[in-house]
XYZ file of C-alpha atoms in Angstrom:
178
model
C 98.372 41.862 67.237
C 97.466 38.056 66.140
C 94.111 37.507 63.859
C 93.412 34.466 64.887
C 91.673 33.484 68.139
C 94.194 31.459 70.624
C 94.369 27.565 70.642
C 92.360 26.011 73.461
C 95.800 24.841 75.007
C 97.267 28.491 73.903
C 94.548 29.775 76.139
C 95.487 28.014 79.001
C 98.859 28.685 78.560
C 98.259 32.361 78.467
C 95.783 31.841 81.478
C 98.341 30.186 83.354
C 101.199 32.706 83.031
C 99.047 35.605 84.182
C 97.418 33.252 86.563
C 99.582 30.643 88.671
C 96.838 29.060 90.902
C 95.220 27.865 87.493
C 93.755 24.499 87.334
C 94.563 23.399 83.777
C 92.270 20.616 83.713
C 89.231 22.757 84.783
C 89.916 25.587 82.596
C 90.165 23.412 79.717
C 87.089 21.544 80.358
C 85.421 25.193 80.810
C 86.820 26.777 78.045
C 86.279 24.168 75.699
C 82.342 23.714 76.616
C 81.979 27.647 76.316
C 83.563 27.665 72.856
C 81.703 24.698 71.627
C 78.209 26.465 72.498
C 79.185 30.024 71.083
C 79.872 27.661 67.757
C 76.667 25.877 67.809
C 74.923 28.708 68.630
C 76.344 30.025 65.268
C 75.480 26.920 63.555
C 72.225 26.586 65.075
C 71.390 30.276 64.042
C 72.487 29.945 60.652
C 70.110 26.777 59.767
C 67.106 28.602 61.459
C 68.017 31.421 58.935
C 67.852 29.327 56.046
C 64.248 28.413 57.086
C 63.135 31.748 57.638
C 62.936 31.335 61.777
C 64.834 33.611 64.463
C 66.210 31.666 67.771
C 63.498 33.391 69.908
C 60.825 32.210 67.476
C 62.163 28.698 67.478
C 62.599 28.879 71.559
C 58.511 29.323 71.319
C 58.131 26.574 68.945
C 60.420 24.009 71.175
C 58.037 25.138 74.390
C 54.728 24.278 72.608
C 55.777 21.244 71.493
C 57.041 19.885 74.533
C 54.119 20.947 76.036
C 52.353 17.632 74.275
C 49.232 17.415 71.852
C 47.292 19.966 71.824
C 50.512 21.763 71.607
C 48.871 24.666 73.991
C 50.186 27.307 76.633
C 49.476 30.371 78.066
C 51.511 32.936 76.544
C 52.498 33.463 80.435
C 53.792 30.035 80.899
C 55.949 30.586 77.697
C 57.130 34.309 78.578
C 58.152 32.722 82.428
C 60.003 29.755 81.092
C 61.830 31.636 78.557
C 62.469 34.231 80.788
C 61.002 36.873 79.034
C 58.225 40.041 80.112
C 54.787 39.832 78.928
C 55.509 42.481 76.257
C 58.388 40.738 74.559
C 56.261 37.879 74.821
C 53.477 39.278 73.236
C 55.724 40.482 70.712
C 57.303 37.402 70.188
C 53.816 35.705 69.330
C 52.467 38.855 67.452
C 55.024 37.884 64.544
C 54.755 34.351 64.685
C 51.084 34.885 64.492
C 51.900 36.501 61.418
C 53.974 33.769 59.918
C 51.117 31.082 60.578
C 53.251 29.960 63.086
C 50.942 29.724 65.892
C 47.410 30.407 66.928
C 45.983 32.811 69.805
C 42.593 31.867 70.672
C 40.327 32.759 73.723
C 40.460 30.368 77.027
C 36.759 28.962 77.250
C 37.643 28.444 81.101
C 38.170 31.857 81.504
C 37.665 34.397 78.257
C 40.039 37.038 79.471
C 42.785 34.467 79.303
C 44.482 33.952 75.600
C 46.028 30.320 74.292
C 48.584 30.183 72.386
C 48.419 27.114 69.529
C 51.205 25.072 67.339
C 49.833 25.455 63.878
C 50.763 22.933 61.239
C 52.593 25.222 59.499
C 54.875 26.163 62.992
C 54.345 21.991 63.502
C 56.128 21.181 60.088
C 59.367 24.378 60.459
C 59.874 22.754 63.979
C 60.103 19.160 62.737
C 61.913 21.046 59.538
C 64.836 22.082 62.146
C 65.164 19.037 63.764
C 66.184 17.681 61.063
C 68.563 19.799 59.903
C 69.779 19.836 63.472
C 70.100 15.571 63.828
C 72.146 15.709 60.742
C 74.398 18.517 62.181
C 74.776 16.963 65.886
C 75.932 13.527 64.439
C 78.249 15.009 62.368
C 79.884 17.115 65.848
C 79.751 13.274 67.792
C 80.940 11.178 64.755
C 84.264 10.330 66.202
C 82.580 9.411 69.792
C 81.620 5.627 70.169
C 77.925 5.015 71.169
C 79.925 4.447 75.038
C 81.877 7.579 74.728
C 78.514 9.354 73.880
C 76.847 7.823 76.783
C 79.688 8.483 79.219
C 79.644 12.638 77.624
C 76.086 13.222 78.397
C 76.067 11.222 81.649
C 78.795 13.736 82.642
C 77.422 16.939 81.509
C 74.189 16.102 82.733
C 75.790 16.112 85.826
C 77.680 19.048 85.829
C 74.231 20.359 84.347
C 72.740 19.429 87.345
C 75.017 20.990 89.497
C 74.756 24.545 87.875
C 70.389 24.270 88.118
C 71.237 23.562 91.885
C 73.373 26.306 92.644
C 71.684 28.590 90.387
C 68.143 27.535 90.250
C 67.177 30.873 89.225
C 68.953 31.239 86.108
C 67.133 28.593 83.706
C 66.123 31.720 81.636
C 67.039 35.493 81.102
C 68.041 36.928 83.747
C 67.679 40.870 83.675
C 71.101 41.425 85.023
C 72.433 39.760 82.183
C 69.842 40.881 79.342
């Protein structure tokens, strides 16, 4: 049995003998984008590591932030757009809470309600990963001209587009695949 992981064009190649109707040109295109985001993924996990944040806290971070100034949700809003039950939620936030990461504070519309707040602490590790991530993602495009860029992320957007459409349901966790 090999150690090593098959070539991309191995792949297909094995793919194709066991397979005959096999688009090569799909599958490679398929293949390729699923083993560059398991690698990221890696490489993404590994810099949150070194400054002391887990994916699902960062995932928290990235929502208040692009919520704008006041950086402020509901911990509902966060919980439904990550995909994720009120408990986990409230998990989630109970350690970053912990970490200065974020604030909880009462809803003065409606004091049952609880906001959750960017701290600057949880401000300055988001802007911390960024970063580390802009450094990281030029070094993956650095043999892509600024047109080849362009022309990449006008056609993944696409094909982005096309997966949201079909499966509009699947933007977060989906218990079926938890």
């Amino acid at each position: 049995m090999p150690d090593r992981q098959p070539t991309l064009d191995e792949q297909i190649a094995i793919y194709q003998r066991e397979y005959r109707d096999l688009d090569p040109q799909v599958e490679k295109v398929v293949n390729a984008l699923s083993r560059l985001d398991r690698r990221m993924n890696v490489a993404y996990g590994r810099q949150l590591a070194t400054l002391g944040l887990s994916s699902p806290e960062w995932e928290v971070l990235k929502e208040l932030v692009m919520a704008g100034s006041p950086y402020q949700l509901w911990p509902g809003t966060i919980a439904k757009r990550l995909g994720l039950t009120p408990a986990a939620m409230t998990h989630r936030i109970d350690r970053m809470f912990g970490q200065d990461l974020v604030t909880r504070e009462r809803d003065p519309d409606n004091r049952v309600r609880v906001i959750i707040g960017l701290t600057d602490t949880g401000r300055e590790k988001w802007l911390e990963v960024m970063r580390k991530a802009s450094v990281f993602e030029e070094d993956l495009l650095q043999d892509l001209s600024t047109t080849e860029r362009t022309q990449l992320g006008d056609m993944l957007t696409r094909l982005l587009r096309r997966v949201e459409h079909a499966q509009h349901d699947a933007g977060g966790r989906l218990t079926d695949l938890d």
